[in-house]
Amino acid sequence: MKACLLRSPARVETNPLDFTDVPDPLAQDGQLLVKVAACGVCRTDLHVVEGELPPRKSPVIPGHQVVGRVEKLGGKAGRFRLGDRVGIPWLHRTCGVCEYCRAGKENLCNHPEFTGYTVDGGYAEYTLAPEQFVYPIPEGLTDEQAAPLLCAGIIGFRSLRLSGIEPGGKLGIYGFGAAAHLAIQVARHWKVDVYAMTRDTRHQKLALDMGAVWAGGTVEQPPAKLDAVVVFAPAGEIVPAALKALKKGGTVALGGIHMSPIPPLDYNWLYQERVLRSVANNTRRDGEDFLRLAAEIPIRTEIEVFPLRDANRALNSLKNDAIRGAAVLRVN
Ligand SMILES: [Zn+2]
Ligand SMILES: [Zn+2]
């Protein structure tokens, strides 16, 4: 099969993904072989490709927002039928026995596998996934539209949950890429006012088009104090600005897997019971709840589609803030 292979991490400007032939994967017990239709391009892929996340498998096929159809069932796999449309997320599988898994916090599992990082992902014509960690994809969305829901959407949703935002509240969103353009639709559905802080003026415009009450630069103070904040941009210097914009007792939730160093914080910005917390992965429950809500709202995704062979170009565009909404690779 054709796949985009990362042999060793390097800056995306050097086009490190090699579009090449690799052996077809074989479904083992409990696994599905999925014929990939579309795969979303996530900022985490950029961190994997550029080595900001230390390599865990090499070479590796990136991609963890996979939409495709079940092509083959491994032994003992019976949850889906051949041809069913499924989505494969970042959380590839968990151990099921560690203290976090047993406590219902499988997102914090001590021995997790991650799609497109510790195991091969969806920048390929076929990929494998354990059937228990795969989602049915709701009707009404094309494969390309559905793909960004699987990480940008689910992580954005968990970030909103952990921010503690309530109906009628004022929410700040820092960085307005794929995750933010989905999270704002959930927030609006919950009757939340959204203030968007993002460096790129095109992204500020997208935020306003999608119902933000205000949009400005990343360190600009919004015109109102915020009940909660979600930070999607991977820039540590945003954290002090976000805390300064926050009401007493509010939460800043950091939605990314990687962030540049956070500058020293003046304790006064955090005092008055403000909370600063990260968001790590998601549980299957988050994914199921979000996909149900996405179908109910219904969520619309803004996408820019690239052919699989152009994955390097998609990653370069993402790095340069040139994507309106989410980048998606069309595969078959
Ligand atoms: Zn575990
Ligand atoms: Zn992701």
mmCIF file of C-alpha atoms and ligand atoms in Angstrom:
data_model
loop_
_atom_site.group_PDB
_atom_site.id
_atom_site.type_symbol
_atom_site.label_atom_id
_atom_site.label_comp_id
_atom_site.label_asym_id
_atom_site.label_seq_id
_atom_site.Cartn_x
_atom_site.Cartn_y
_atom_site.Cartn_z
ATOM 1 C CA MET A 1 0.000 0.000 0.000
ATOM 2 C CA LYS A 2 0.938 3.670 -0.302
ATOM 3 C CA ALA A 3 1.791 5.536 2.898
ATOM 4 C CA CYS A 4 3.571 8.641 4.143
ATOM 5 C CA LEU A 5 6.481 7.366 6.182
ATOM 6 C CA LEU A 6 8.487 9.374 8.718
ATOM 7 C CA ARG A 7 11.955 7.816 8.863
ATOM 8 C CA SER A 8 13.374 10.358 11.277
ATOM 9 C CA PRO A 9 11.984 13.624 12.651
ATOM 10 C CA ALA A 10 12.984 16.837 10.894
ATOM 11 C CA ARG A 11 11.628 20.319 10.266
ATOM 12 C CA VAL A 12 8.625 20.148 7.927
ATOM 13 C CA GLU A 13 10.275 22.660 5.588
ATOM 14 C CA THR A 14 12.572 19.775 4.575
ATOM 15 C CA ASN A 15 9.534 17.620 3.598
ATOM 16 C CA PRO A 16 10.456 14.684 5.869
ATOM 17 C CA LEU A 17 7.487 12.463 4.985
ATOM 18 C CA ASP A 18 8.290 9.947 2.279
ATOM 19 C CA PHE A 19 5.296 8.949 0.092
ATOM 20 C CA THR A 20 6.201 5.364 -0.598
ATOM 21 C CA ASP A 21 5.132 1.689 -0.773
ATOM 22 C CA VAL A 22 4.997 -0.259 2.478
ATOM 23 C CA PRO A 23 3.673 -3.770 3.255
ATOM 24 C CA ASP A 24 -0.104 -4.038 3.856
ATOM 25 C CA PRO A 25 -0.892 -4.322 7.587
ATOM 26 C CA LEU A 26 -2.486 -7.561 8.861
ATOM 27 C CA ALA A 27 -5.341 -7.536 11.381
ATOM 28 C CA GLN A 28 -4.567 -9.444 14.585
ATOM 29 C CA ASP A 29 -7.056 -10.642 17.217
ATOM 30 C CA GLY A 30 -9.466 -7.895 18.232
ATOM 31 C CA GLN A 31 -8.287 -5.573 15.469
ATOM 32 C CA LEU A 32 -9.942 -4.071 12.418
ATOM 33 C CA LEU A 33 -8.214 -3.466 9.108
ATOM 34 C CA VAL A 34 -9.595 -0.122 7.967
ATOM 35 C CA LYS A 35 -9.470 1.164 4.408
ATOM 36 C CA VAL A 36 -8.702 4.832 4.989
ATOM 37 C CA ALA A 37 -10.891 7.406 3.237
ATOM 38 C CA ALA A 38 -9.654 10.557 4.946
ATOM 39 C CA CYS A 39 -7.225 11.508 7.695
ATOM 40 C CA GLY A 40 -7.178 14.832 9.511
ATOM 41 C CA VAL A 41 -3.918 16.693 9.981
ATOM 42 C CA CYS A 42 -3.408 17.695 13.620
ATOM 43 C CA ARG A 43 -0.864 19.982 15.272
ATOM 44 C CA THR A 44 0.281 16.892 17.200
ATOM 45 C CA ASP A 45 1.352 15.399 13.843
ATOM 46 C CA LEU A 46 3.563 18.448 13.446
ATOM 47 C CA HIS A 47 5.073 17.804 16.902
ATOM 48 C CA VAL A 48 5.682 14.134 15.952
ATOM 49 C CA VAL A 49 7.166 14.940 12.540
ATOM 50 C CA GLU A 50 9.446 17.680 13.894
ATOM 51 C CA GLY A 51 10.521 15.619 16.925
ATOM 52 C CA GLU A 52 9.102 17.892 19.640
ATOM 53 C CA LEU A 53 7.580 14.665 20.903
ATOM 54 C CA PRO A 54 10.439 12.164 21.269
ATOM 55 C CA PRO A 55 10.191 9.326 18.694
ATOM 56 C CA ARG A 56 8.457 6.212 20.074
ATOM 57 C CA LYS A 57 8.358 4.174 16.852
ATOM 58 C CA SER A 58 10.645 4.615 13.897
ATOM 59 C CA PRO A 59 9.895 4.679 11.065
ATOM 60 C CA VAL A 60 6.279 5.613 11.736
ATOM 61 C CA ILE A 61 3.203 6.508 9.694
ATOM 62 C CA PRO A 62 1.593 9.591 11.346
ATOM 63 C CA GLY A 63 -2.099 10.466 11.479
ATOM 64 C CA HIS A 64 -4.716 9.971 14.191
ATOM 65 C CA GLN A 65 -7.979 11.376 12.839
ATOM 66 C CA VAL A 66 -8.819 8.497 10.559
ATOM 67 C CA VAL A 67 -12.148 7.922 8.841
ATOM 68 C CA GLY A 68 -12.523 4.772 6.778
ATOM 69 C CA ARG A 69 -14.408 1.580 6.229
ATOM 70 C CA VAL A 70 -13.895 -1.807 7.826
ATOM 71 C CA GLU A 71 -12.102 -3.926 5.251
ATOM 72 C CA LYS A 72 -11.262 -7.009 7.346
ATOM 73 C CA LEU A 73 -11.960 -8.304 10.830
ATOM 74 C CA GLY A 74 -9.189 -9.800 12.928
ATOM 75 C CA GLY A 75 -9.914 -12.890 15.019
ATOM 76 C CA LYS A 76 -12.479 -12.382 17.808
ATOM 77 C CA ALA A 77 -13.508 -8.998 16.346
ATOM 78 C CA GLY A 78 -17.293 -8.759 16.131
ATOM 79 C CA ARG A 79 -18.316 -5.249 17.129
ATOM 80 C CA PHE A 80 -18.463 -3.955 13.531
ATOM 81 C CA ARG A 81 -19.354 -5.390 10.159
ATOM 82 C CA LEU A 82 -17.417 -5.236 6.905
ATOM 83 C CA GLY A 83 -18.020 -1.881 5.222
ATOM 84 C CA ASP A 84 -19.039 -0.020 8.408
ATOM 85 C CA ARG A 85 -17.754 3.550 8.581
ATOM 86 C CA VAL A 86 -15.512 4.031 11.598
ATOM 87 C CA GLY A 87 -13.204 6.641 13.113
ATOM 88 C CA ILE A 88 -9.828 5.981 14.717
ATOM 89 C CA PRO A 89 -8.655 8.545 17.304
ATOM 90 C CA TRP A 90 -5.361 9.462 18.984
ATOM 91 C CA LEU A 91 -5.958 7.170 21.994
ATOM 92 C CA HIS A 92 -5.187 3.915 20.207
ATOM 93 C CA ARG A 93 -5.571 1.633 23.203
ATOM 94 C CA THR A 94 -5.034 1.561 26.946
ATOM 95 C CA CYS A 95 -3.838 -1.196 29.272
ATOM 96 C CA GLY A 96 -7.161 -1.574 31.095
ATOM 97 C CA VAL A 97 -5.492 -2.646 34.353
ATOM 98 C CA CYS A 98 -3.465 0.301 35.713
ATOM 99 C CA GLU A 99 -4.863 2.447 38.532
ATOM 100 C CA TYR A 100 -5.998 5.152 36.081
ATOM 101 C CA CYS A 101 -7.788 2.752 33.744
ATOM 102 C CA ARG A 102 -9.539 1.129 36.705
ATOM 103 C CA ALA A 103 -10.598 4.546 38.026
ATOM 104 C CA GLY A 104 -12.273 5.562 34.752
ATOM 105 C CA LYS A 105 -9.393 7.872 33.812
ATOM 106 C CA GLU A 106 -8.119 5.891 30.858
ATOM 107 C CA ASN A 107 -6.853 9.122 29.263
ATOM 108 C CA LEU A 108 -4.104 9.019 31.917
ATOM 109 C CA CYS A 109 -3.245 5.307 31.406
ATOM 110 C CA ASN A 110 0.310 4.351 32.396
ATOM 111 C CA HIS A 111 0.812 2.209 29.280
ATOM 112 C CA PRO A 112 -1.171 3.780 26.445
ATOM 113 C CA GLU A 113 -0.648 3.420 22.710
ATOM 114 C CA PHE A 114 -1.196 6.427 20.460
ATOM 115 C CA THR A 115 -2.247 6.269 16.820
ATOM 116 C CA GLY A 116 0.329 7.680 14.431
ATOM 117 C CA TYR A 117 2.945 7.949 17.192
ATOM 118 C CA THR A 118 3.593 4.683 19.067
ATOM 119 C CA VAL A 119 1.816 2.671 16.331
ATOM 120 C CA ASP A 120 1.275 3.434 12.630
ATOM 121 C CA GLY A 121 -1.580 5.791 11.818
ATOM 122 C CA GLY A 122 -3.751 7.017 8.989
ATOM 123 C CA TYR A 123 -1.468 8.782 6.502
ATOM 124 C CA ALA A 124 -1.832 5.543 4.521
ATOM 125 C CA GLU A 125 -4.270 3.562 2.399
ATOM 126 C CA TYR A 126 -4.894 1.052 5.206
ATOM 127 C CA THR A 127 -4.426 1.043 8.940
ATOM 128 C CA LEU A 128 -5.181 -1.125 11.982
ATOM 129 C CA ALA A 129 -7.071 -0.366 15.170
ATOM 130 C CA PRO A 130 -8.418 -2.334 18.140
ATOM 131 C CA GLU A 131 -12.177 -2.466 17.632
ATOM 132 C CA GLN A 132 -12.900 -1.416 21.232
ATOM 133 C CA PHE A 133 -11.214 1.958 20.681
ATOM 134 C CA VAL A 134 -12.906 2.818 17.381
ATOM 135 C CA TYR A 135 -16.020 5.001 16.992
ATOM 136 C CA PRO A 136 -18.955 4.631 14.630
ATOM 137 C CA ILE A 137 -19.136 7.862 12.579
ATOM 138 C CA PRO A 138 -22.520 9.643 12.526
ATOM 139 C CA GLU A 139 -24.336 10.074 9.197
ATOM 140 C CA GLY A 140 -24.640 13.475 7.564
ATOM 141 C CA LEU A 141 -20.951 14.301 7.327
ATOM 142 C CA THR A 142 -18.604 13.425 4.491
ATOM 143 C CA ASP A 143 -15.474 11.437 5.345
ATOM 144 C CA GLU A 144 -13.368 14.595 5.011
ATOM 145 C CA GLN A 145 -15.725 16.630 7.222
ATOM 146 C CA ALA A 146 -15.832 13.923 9.887
ATOM 147 C CA ALA A 147 -12.059 13.408 10.186
ATOM 148 C CA PRO A 148 -11.244 16.553 12.245
ATOM 149 C CA LEU A 149 -13.885 15.586 14.816
ATOM 150 C CA LEU A 150 -11.686 12.693 15.937
ATOM 151 C CA CYS A 151 -8.980 14.734 17.644
ATOM 152 C CA ALA A 152 -9.535 18.462 17.154
ATOM 153 C CA GLY A 153 -13.193 17.913 18.017
ATOM 154 C CA ILE A 154 -12.875 15.456 20.899
ATOM 155 C CA ILE A 155 -9.906 17.204 22.577
ATOM 156 C CA GLY A 156 -11.622 20.567 22.130
ATOM 157 C CA PHE A 157 -14.713 19.132 23.799
ATOM 158 C CA ARG A 158 -12.736 17.703 26.725
ATOM 159 C CA SER A 159 -10.938 21.045 27.079
ATOM 160 C CA LEU A 160 -14.300 22.829 27.304
ATOM 161 C CA ARG A 161 -15.450 20.340 29.948
ATOM 162 C CA LEU A 162 -12.290 20.779 32.023
ATOM 163 C CA SER A 163 -12.488 24.581 31.748
ATOM 164 C CA GLY A 164 -15.726 24.398 33.747
ATOM 165 C CA ILE A 165 -17.509 26.865 31.436
ATOM 166 C CA GLU A 166 -21.236 27.071 32.123
ATOM 167 C CA PRO A 167 -24.205 28.238 30.009
ATOM 168 C CA GLY A 168 -24.298 32.027 29.727
ATOM 169 C CA GLY A 169 -20.620 32.317 30.688
ATOM 170 C CA LYS A 170 -17.786 34.144 28.967
ATOM 171 C CA LEU A 171 -15.140 31.874 27.450
ATOM 172 C CA GLY A 172 -11.744 32.839 26.052
ATOM 173 C CA ILE A 173 -10.191 30.733 23.299
ATOM 174 C CA TYR A 174 -6.494 31.278 22.494
ATOM 175 C CA GLY A 175 -5.443 30.054 19.047
ATOM 176 C CA PHE A 176 -8.144 29.601 16.433
ATOM 177 C CA GLY A 177 -7.270 26.537 14.358
ATOM 178 C CA ALA A 178 -8.971 23.189 13.899
ATOM 179 C CA ALA A 179 -9.868 22.502 17.536
ATOM 180 C CA ALA A 180 -11.122 26.030 18.225
ATOM 181 C CA HIS A 181 -13.380 26.179 15.179
ATOM 182 C CA LEU A 182 -15.167 23.060 16.457
ATOM 183 C CA ALA A 183 -15.138 24.010 20.160
ATOM 184 C CA ILE A 184 -16.790 27.366 19.408
ATOM 185 C CA GLN A 185 -19.762 25.531 17.886
ATOM 186 C CA VAL A 186 -20.215 23.521 21.081
ATOM 187 C CA ALA A 187 -19.799 26.675 23.195
ATOM 188 C CA ARG A 188 -22.370 28.608 21.122
ATOM 189 C CA HIS A 189 -24.736 25.637 21.413
ATOM 190 C CA TRP A 190 -24.333 25.942 25.210
ATOM 191 C CA LYS A 191 -25.175 29.691 24.955
ATOM 192 C CA VAL A 192 -21.632 30.718 25.889
ATOM 193 C CA ASP A 193 -20.087 34.027 24.698
ATOM 194 C CA VAL A 194 -16.729 33.381 23.043
ATOM 195 C CA TYR A 195 -13.766 35.778 22.946
ATOM 196 C CA ALA A 196 -11.061 34.650 20.496
ATOM 197 C CA MET A 197 -7.401 35.614 20.860
ATOM 198 C CA THR A 198 -5.267 34.510 17.898
ATOM 199 C CA ARG A 199 -2.240 35.996 16.120
ATOM 200 C CA ASP A 200 -3.404 35.541 12.536
ATOM 201 C CA THR A 201 -5.964 38.083 11.270
ATOM 202 C CA ARG A 202 -7.562 35.458 8.978
ATOM 203 C CA HIS A 203 -8.183 33.297 12.041
ATOM 204 C CA GLN A 204 -9.630 36.317 13.896
ATOM 205 C CA LYS A 205 -12.038 36.762 10.988
ATOM 206 C CA LEU A 206 -12.979 33.070 11.030
ATOM 207 C CA ALA A 207 -13.744 33.354 14.770
ATOM 208 C CA LEU A 208 -16.046 36.330 14.176
ATOM 209 C CA ASP A 209 -17.705 34.554 11.222
ATOM 210 C CA MET A 210 -18.393 31.616 13.559
ATOM 211 C CA GLY A 211 -20.065 33.711 16.223
ATOM 212 C CA ALA A 212 -17.303 34.987 18.518
ATOM 213 C CA VAL A 213 -18.423 38.237 20.205
ATOM 214 C CA TRP A 214 -14.884 39.629 19.965
ATOM 215 C CA ALA A 215 -11.548 38.684 18.359
ATOM 216 C CA GLY A 216 -8.065 40.114 18.895
ATOM 217 C CA GLY A 217 -4.359 39.294 19.119
ATOM 218 C CA THR A 218 -2.915 36.631 21.435
ATOM 219 C CA VAL A 219 -1.718 38.980 24.182
ATOM 220 C CA GLU A 220 -4.483 41.552 23.779
ATOM 221 C CA GLN A 221 -6.777 41.786 26.797
ATOM 222 C CA PRO A 222 -10.398 41.041 25.827
ATOM 223 C CA PRO A 223 -13.019 43.718 26.673
ATOM 224 C CA ALA A 224 -14.577 41.587 29.439
ATOM 225 C CA LYS A 225 -13.193 39.355 32.216
ATOM 226 C CA LEU A 226 -13.538 35.659 31.373
ATOM 227 C CA ASP A 227 -15.142 32.855 33.396
ATOM 228 C CA ALA A 228 -12.939 30.241 31.724
ATOM 229 C CA VAL A 229 -10.220 29.970 29.104
ATOM 230 C CA VAL A 230 -9.069 27.252 26.738
ATOM 231 C CA VAL A 231 -5.602 27.630 25.189
ATOM 232 C CA PHE A 232 -5.046 25.713 21.948
ATOM 233 C CA ALA A 233 -1.991 27.642 20.698
ATOM 234 C CA PRO A 234 1.254 25.894 21.777
ATOM 235 C CA ALA A 235 2.906 29.113 22.977
ATOM 236 C CA GLY A 236 3.766 29.371 26.688
ATOM 237 C CA GLU A 237 3.799 33.182 26.657
ATOM 238 C CA ILE A 238 0.004 33.062 26.286
ATOM 239 C CA VAL A 239 -0.438 31.631 29.793
ATOM 240 C CA PRO A 240 0.219 34.885 31.737
ATOM 241 C CA ALA A 241 -2.054 36.818 29.333
ATOM 242 C CA ALA A 242 -4.798 34.227 29.767
ATOM 243 C CA LEU A 243 -4.551 34.308 33.575
ATOM 244 C CA LYS A 244 -4.751 38.119 33.542
ATOM 245 C CA ALA A 245 -7.951 37.940 31.482
ATOM 246 C CA LEU A 246 -9.550 35.462 33.901
ATOM 247 C CA LYS A 247 -12.098 36.168 36.663
ATOM 248 C CA LYS A 248 -11.427 35.017 40.243
ATOM 249 C CA GLY A 249 -11.971 31.296 40.643
ATOM 250 C CA GLY A 250 -11.788 30.677 36.882
ATOM 251 C CA THR A 251 -9.859 27.961 35.047
ATOM 252 C CA VAL A 252 -7.330 28.109 32.216
ATOM 253 C CA ALA A 253 -7.288 24.728 30.438
ATOM 254 C CA LEU A 254 -4.294 24.046 28.167
ATOM 255 C CA GLY A 255 -5.486 21.862 25.292
ATOM 256 C CA GLY A 256 -2.177 20.998 23.598
ATOM 257 C CA ILE A 257 0.176 18.050 24.027
ATOM 258 C CA HIS A 258 3.240 20.289 23.698
ATOM 259 C CA MET A 259 3.873 23.926 24.635
ATOM 260 C CA SER A 260 6.905 26.197 24.546
ATOM 261 C CA PRO A 261 8.189 27.125 28.044
ATOM 262 C CA ILE A 262 5.818 29.145 30.217
ATOM 263 C CA PRO A 263 7.447 32.369 31.485
ATOM 264 C CA PRO A 264 7.629 33.041 35.243
ATOM 265 C CA LEU A 265 4.181 33.773 36.674
ATOM 266 C CA ASP A 266 3.408 36.557 39.114
ATOM 267 C CA TYR A 267 1.510 34.817 41.919
ATOM 268 C CA ASN A 268 -1.121 37.577 41.853
ATOM 269 C CA TRP A 269 -2.269 36.379 38.422
ATOM 270 C CA LEU A 270 -2.976 32.919 39.827
ATOM 271 C CA TYR A 271 -4.137 33.943 43.317
ATOM 272 C CA GLN A 272 -7.875 34.197 44.094
ATOM 273 C CA GLU A 273 -8.300 30.493 43.362
ATOM 274 C CA ARG A 274 -7.642 30.678 39.665
ATOM 275 C CA VAL A 275 -6.774 27.221 38.263
ATOM 276 C CA LEU A 276 -4.205 26.383 35.584
ATOM 277 C CA ARG A 277 -4.493 22.834 34.219
ATOM 278 C CA SER A 278 -3.548 20.736 31.208
ATOM 279 C CA VAL A 279 -5.747 18.428 29.153
ATOM 280 C CA ALA A 280 -4.306 15.004 28.320
ATOM 281 C CA ASN A 281 -5.815 12.753 25.648
ATOM 282 C CA ASN A 282 -9.447 11.732 26.111
ATOM 283 C CA THR A 283 -11.548 8.896 27.368
ATOM 284 C CA ARG A 284 -13.776 6.867 25.056
ATOM 285 C CA ARG A 285 -16.691 8.428 26.901
ATOM 286 C CA ASP A 286 -15.527 11.911 25.820
ATOM 287 C CA GLY A 287 -15.423 10.704 22.224
ATOM 288 C CA GLU A 288 -18.852 9.089 22.328
ATOM 289 C CA ASP A 289 -20.441 12.101 24.041
ATOM 290 C CA PHE A 290 -18.847 14.534 21.614
ATOM 291 C CA LEU A 291 -19.782 12.617 18.446
ATOM 292 C CA ARG A 292 -23.391 12.378 19.647
ATOM 293 C CA LEU A 293 -23.447 16.121 20.341
ATOM 294 C CA ALA A 294 -21.739 16.883 17.023
ATOM 295 C CA ALA A 295 -24.534 15.091 15.157
ATOM 296 C CA GLU A 296 -27.206 16.808 17.266
ATOM 297 C CA ILE A 297 -25.931 20.426 16.901
ATOM 298 C CA PRO A 298 -25.026 19.642 13.993
ATOM 299 C CA ILE A 299 -21.369 20.652 13.834
ATOM 300 C CA ARG A 300 -19.988 21.886 10.534
ATOM 301 C CA THR A 301 -16.291 21.581 9.790
ATOM 302 C CA GLU A 302 -14.309 24.048 7.687
ATOM 303 C CA ILE A 303 -11.763 21.954 5.841
ATOM 304 C CA GLU A 304 -8.954 22.285 3.366
ATOM 305 C CA VAL A 305 -8.358 19.008 1.536
ATOM 306 C CA PHE A 306 -4.977 17.745 0.310
ATOM 307 C CA PRO A 307 -4.185 14.458 -1.469
ATOM 308 C CA LEU A 308 -2.299 11.917 0.669
ATOM 309 C CA ARG A 309 0.890 12.391 -1.349
ATOM 310 C CA ASP A 310 0.895 16.089 -0.341
ATOM 311 C CA ALA A 311 1.015 15.519 3.438
ATOM 312 C CA ASN A 312 4.243 17.540 3.709
ATOM 313 C CA ARG A 313 2.520 20.506 2.054
ATOM 314 C CA ALA A 314 -0.464 20.187 4.440
ATOM 315 C CA LEU A 315 1.878 20.218 7.470
ATOM 316 C CA ASN A 316 3.753 23.249 6.136
ATOM 317 C CA SER A 317 0.471 25.112 5.653
ATOM 318 C CA LEU A 318 -0.596 24.211 9.191
ATOM 319 C CA LYS A 319 2.712 25.434 10.613
ATOM 320 C CA ASN A 320 2.293 28.747 8.747
ATOM 321 C CA ASP A 321 -1.274 29.352 10.022
ATOM 322 C CA ALA A 322 -2.466 29.081 6.414
ATOM 323 C CA ILE A 323 -5.342 26.632 7.056
ATOM 324 C CA ARG A 324 -8.862 27.984 7.542
ATOM 325 C CA GLY A 325 -10.362 25.400 9.907
ATOM 326 C CA ALA A 326 -8.798 21.946 9.573
ATOM 327 C CA ALA A 327 -6.487 20.307 7.045
ATOM 328 C CA VAL A 328 -7.556 16.858 5.834
ATOM 329 C CA LEU A 329 -5.817 14.296 3.640
ATOM 330 C CA ARG A 330 -8.039 12.538 1.112
ATOM 331 C CA VAL A 331 -6.807 8.995 0.780
ATOM 332 C CA ASN A 332 -8.987 6.658 -1.284
HETATM 333 ZN ZN ZN B 1 -3.980 1.777 31.912
HETATM 334 ZN ZN ZN B 2 -4.532 15.405 17.402
#
